[in-house]
mmCIF file of N, CA and C in Angstrom:
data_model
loop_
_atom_site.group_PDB
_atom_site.id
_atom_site.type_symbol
_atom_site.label_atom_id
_atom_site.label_comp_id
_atom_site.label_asym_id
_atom_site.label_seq_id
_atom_site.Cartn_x
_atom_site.Cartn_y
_atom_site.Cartn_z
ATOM 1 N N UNK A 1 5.508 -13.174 11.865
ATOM 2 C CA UNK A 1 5.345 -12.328 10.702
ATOM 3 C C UNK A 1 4.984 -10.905 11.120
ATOM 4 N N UNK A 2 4.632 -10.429 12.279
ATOM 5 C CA UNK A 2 4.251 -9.519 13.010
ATOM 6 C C UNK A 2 5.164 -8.056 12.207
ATOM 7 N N UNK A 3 6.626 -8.685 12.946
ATOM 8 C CA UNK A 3 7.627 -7.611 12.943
ATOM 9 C C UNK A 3 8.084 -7.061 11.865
ATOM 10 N N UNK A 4 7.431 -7.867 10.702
ATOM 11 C CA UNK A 4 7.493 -7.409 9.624
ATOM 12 C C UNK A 4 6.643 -7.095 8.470
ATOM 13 N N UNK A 5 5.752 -6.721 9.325
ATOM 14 C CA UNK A 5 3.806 -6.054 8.681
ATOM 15 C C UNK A 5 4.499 -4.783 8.148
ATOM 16 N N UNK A 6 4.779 -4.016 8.660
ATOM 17 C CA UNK A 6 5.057 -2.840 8.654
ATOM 18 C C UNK A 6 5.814 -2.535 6.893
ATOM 19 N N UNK A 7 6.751 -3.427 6.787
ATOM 20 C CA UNK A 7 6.561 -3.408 5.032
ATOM 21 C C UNK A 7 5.540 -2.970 4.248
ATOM 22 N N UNK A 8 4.616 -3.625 4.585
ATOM 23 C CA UNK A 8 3.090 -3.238 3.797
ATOM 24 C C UNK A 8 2.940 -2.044 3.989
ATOM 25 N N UNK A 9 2.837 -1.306 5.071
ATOM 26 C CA UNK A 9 2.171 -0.437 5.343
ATOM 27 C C UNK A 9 3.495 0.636 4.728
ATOM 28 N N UNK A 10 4.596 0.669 4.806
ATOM 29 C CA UNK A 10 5.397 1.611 3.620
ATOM 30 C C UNK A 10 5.378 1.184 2.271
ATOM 31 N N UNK A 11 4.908 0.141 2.262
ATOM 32 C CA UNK A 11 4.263 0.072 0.492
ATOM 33 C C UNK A 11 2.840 0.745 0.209
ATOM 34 N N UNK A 12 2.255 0.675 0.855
ATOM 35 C CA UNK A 12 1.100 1.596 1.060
ATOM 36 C C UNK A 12 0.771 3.308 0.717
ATOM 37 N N UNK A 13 1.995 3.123 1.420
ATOM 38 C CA UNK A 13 2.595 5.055 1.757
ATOM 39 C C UNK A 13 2.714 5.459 0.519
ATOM 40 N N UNK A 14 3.717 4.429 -0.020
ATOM 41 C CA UNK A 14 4.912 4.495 -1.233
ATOM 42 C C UNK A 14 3.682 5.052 -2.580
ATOM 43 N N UNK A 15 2.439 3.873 -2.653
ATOM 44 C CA UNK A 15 1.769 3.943 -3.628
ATOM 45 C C UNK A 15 0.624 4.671 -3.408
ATOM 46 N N UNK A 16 0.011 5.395 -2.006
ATOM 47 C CA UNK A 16 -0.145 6.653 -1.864
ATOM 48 C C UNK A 16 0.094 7.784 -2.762
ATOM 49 N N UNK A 17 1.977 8.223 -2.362
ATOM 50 C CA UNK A 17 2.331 9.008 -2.879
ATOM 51 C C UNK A 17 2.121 9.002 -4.070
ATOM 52 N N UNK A 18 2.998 7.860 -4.694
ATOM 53 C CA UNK A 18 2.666 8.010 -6.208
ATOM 54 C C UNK A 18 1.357 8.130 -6.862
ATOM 55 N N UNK A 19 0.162 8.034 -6.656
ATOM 56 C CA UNK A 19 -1.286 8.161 -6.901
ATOM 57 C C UNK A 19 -1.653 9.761 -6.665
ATOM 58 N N UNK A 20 -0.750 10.597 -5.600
ATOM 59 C CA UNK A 20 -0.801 12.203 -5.651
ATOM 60 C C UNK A 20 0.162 12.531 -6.544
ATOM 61 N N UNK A 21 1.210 12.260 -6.639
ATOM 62 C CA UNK A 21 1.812 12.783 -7.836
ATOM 63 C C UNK A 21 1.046 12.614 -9.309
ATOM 64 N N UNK A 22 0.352 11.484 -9.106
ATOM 65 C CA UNK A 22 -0.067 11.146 -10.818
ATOM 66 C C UNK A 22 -1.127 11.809 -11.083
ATOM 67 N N UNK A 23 -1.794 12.618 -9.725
ATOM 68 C CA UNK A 23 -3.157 13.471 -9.900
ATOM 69 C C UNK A 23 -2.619 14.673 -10.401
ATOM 70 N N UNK A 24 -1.577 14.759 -9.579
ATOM 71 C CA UNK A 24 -1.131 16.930 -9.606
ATOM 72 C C UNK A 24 -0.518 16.515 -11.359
ATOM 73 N N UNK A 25 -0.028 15.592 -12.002
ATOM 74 C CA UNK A 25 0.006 15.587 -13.248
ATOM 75 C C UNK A 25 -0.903 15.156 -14.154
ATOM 76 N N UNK A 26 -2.497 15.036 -13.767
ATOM 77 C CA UNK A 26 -3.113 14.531 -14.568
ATOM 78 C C UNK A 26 -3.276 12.980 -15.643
ATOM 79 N N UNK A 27 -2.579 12.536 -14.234
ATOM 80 C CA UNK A 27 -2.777 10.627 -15.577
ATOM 81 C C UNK A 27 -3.524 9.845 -14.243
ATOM 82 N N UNK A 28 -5.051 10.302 -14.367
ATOM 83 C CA UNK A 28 -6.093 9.737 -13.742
ATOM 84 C C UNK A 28 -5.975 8.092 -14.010
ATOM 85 N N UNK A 29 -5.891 7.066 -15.138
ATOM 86 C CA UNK A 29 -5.757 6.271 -15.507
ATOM 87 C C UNK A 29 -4.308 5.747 -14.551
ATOM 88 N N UNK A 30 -3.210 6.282 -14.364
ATOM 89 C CA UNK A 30 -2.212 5.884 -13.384
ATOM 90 C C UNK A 30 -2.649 6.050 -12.264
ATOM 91 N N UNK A 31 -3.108 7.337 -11.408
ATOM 92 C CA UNK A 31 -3.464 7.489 -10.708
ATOM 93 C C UNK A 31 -4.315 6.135 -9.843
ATOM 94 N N UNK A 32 -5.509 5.853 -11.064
ATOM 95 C CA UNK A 32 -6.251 5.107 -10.501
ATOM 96 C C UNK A 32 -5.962 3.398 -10.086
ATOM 97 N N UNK A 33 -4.724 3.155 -10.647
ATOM 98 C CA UNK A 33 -3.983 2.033 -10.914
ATOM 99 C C UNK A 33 -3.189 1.989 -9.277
ATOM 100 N N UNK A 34 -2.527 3.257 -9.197
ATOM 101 C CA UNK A 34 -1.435 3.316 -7.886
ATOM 102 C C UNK A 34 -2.550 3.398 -6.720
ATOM 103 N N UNK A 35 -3.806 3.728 -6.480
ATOM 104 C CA UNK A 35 -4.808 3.983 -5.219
ATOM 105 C C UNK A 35 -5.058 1.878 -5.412
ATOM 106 N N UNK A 36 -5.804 1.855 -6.499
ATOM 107 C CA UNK A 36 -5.774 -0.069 -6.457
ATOM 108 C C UNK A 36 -4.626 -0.594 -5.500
ATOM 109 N N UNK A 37 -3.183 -0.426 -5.933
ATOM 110 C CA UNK A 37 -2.257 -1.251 -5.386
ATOM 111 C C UNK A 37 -2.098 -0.893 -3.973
ATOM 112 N N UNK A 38 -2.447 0.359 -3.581
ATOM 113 C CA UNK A 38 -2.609 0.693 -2.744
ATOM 114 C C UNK A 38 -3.140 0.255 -1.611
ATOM 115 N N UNK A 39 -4.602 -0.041 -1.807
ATOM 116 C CA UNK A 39 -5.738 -0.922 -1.334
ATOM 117 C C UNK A 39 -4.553 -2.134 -0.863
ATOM 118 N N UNK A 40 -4.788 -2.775 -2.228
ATOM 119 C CA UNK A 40 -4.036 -4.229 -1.716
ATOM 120 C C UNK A 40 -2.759 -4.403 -1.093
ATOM 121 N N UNK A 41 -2.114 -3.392 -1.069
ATOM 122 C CA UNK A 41 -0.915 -4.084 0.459
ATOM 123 C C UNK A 41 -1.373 -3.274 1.628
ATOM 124 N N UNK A 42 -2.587 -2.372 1.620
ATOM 125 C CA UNK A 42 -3.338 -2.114 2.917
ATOM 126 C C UNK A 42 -3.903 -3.538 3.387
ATOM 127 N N UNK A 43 -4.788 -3.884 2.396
ATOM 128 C CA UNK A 43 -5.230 -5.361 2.805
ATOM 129 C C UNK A 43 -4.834 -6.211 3.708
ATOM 130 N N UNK A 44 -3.697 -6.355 2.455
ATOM 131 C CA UNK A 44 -1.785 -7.113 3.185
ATOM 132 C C UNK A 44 -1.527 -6.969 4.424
ATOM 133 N N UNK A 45 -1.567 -6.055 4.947
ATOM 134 C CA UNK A 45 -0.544 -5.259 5.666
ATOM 135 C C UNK A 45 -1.747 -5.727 7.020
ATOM 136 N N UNK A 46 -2.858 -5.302 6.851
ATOM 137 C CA UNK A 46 -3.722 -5.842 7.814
ATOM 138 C C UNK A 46 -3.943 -7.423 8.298
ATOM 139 N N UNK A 47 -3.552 -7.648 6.855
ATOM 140 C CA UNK A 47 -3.783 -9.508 6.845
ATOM 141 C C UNK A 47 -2.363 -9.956 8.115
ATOM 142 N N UNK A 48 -1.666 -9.192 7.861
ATOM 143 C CA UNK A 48 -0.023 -10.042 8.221
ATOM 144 C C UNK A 48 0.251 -9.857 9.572
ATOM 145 N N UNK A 49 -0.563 -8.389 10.083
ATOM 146 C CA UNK A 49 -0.708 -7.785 11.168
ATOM 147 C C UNK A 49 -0.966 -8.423 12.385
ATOM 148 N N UNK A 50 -2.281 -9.420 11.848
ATOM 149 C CA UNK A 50 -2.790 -10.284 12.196
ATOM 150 C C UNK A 50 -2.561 -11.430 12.743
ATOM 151 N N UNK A 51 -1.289 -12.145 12.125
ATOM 152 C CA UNK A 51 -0.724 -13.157 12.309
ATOM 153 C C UNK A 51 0.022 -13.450 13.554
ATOM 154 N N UNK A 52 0.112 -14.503 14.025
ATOM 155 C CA UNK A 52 0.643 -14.834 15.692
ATOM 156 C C UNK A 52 2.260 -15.050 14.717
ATOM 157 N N UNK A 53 2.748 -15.142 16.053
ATOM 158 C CA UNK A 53 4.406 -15.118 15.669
ATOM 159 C C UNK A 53 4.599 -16.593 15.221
#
């Protein structure tokens, strides 16, 4: 599962970005939704990282 952690971590990115876009437009309430999902495929992404082949 190794070789394919790295998913997470561009889902990560992905919902990053979108959490700065939703600031520079003011929908704190989205914003705060896209940093959450965020978190959790960081989580992910660490969890899977983890894993032996």
């Amino acid at each position: 599962m190794r070789n394919t952690s790295w998913i997470w971590v561009l889902g990560t990115v992905a919902w990053l970005t979108n959490a700065a876009v939703s600031l520079r437009l003011h929908a704190i309430g989205h914003a705060r939704l896209a940093l959450c999902l965020a978190a959790v495929f960081a989580a992910a992404g660490l969890y899977f990282r983890r894993q032996p082949n």
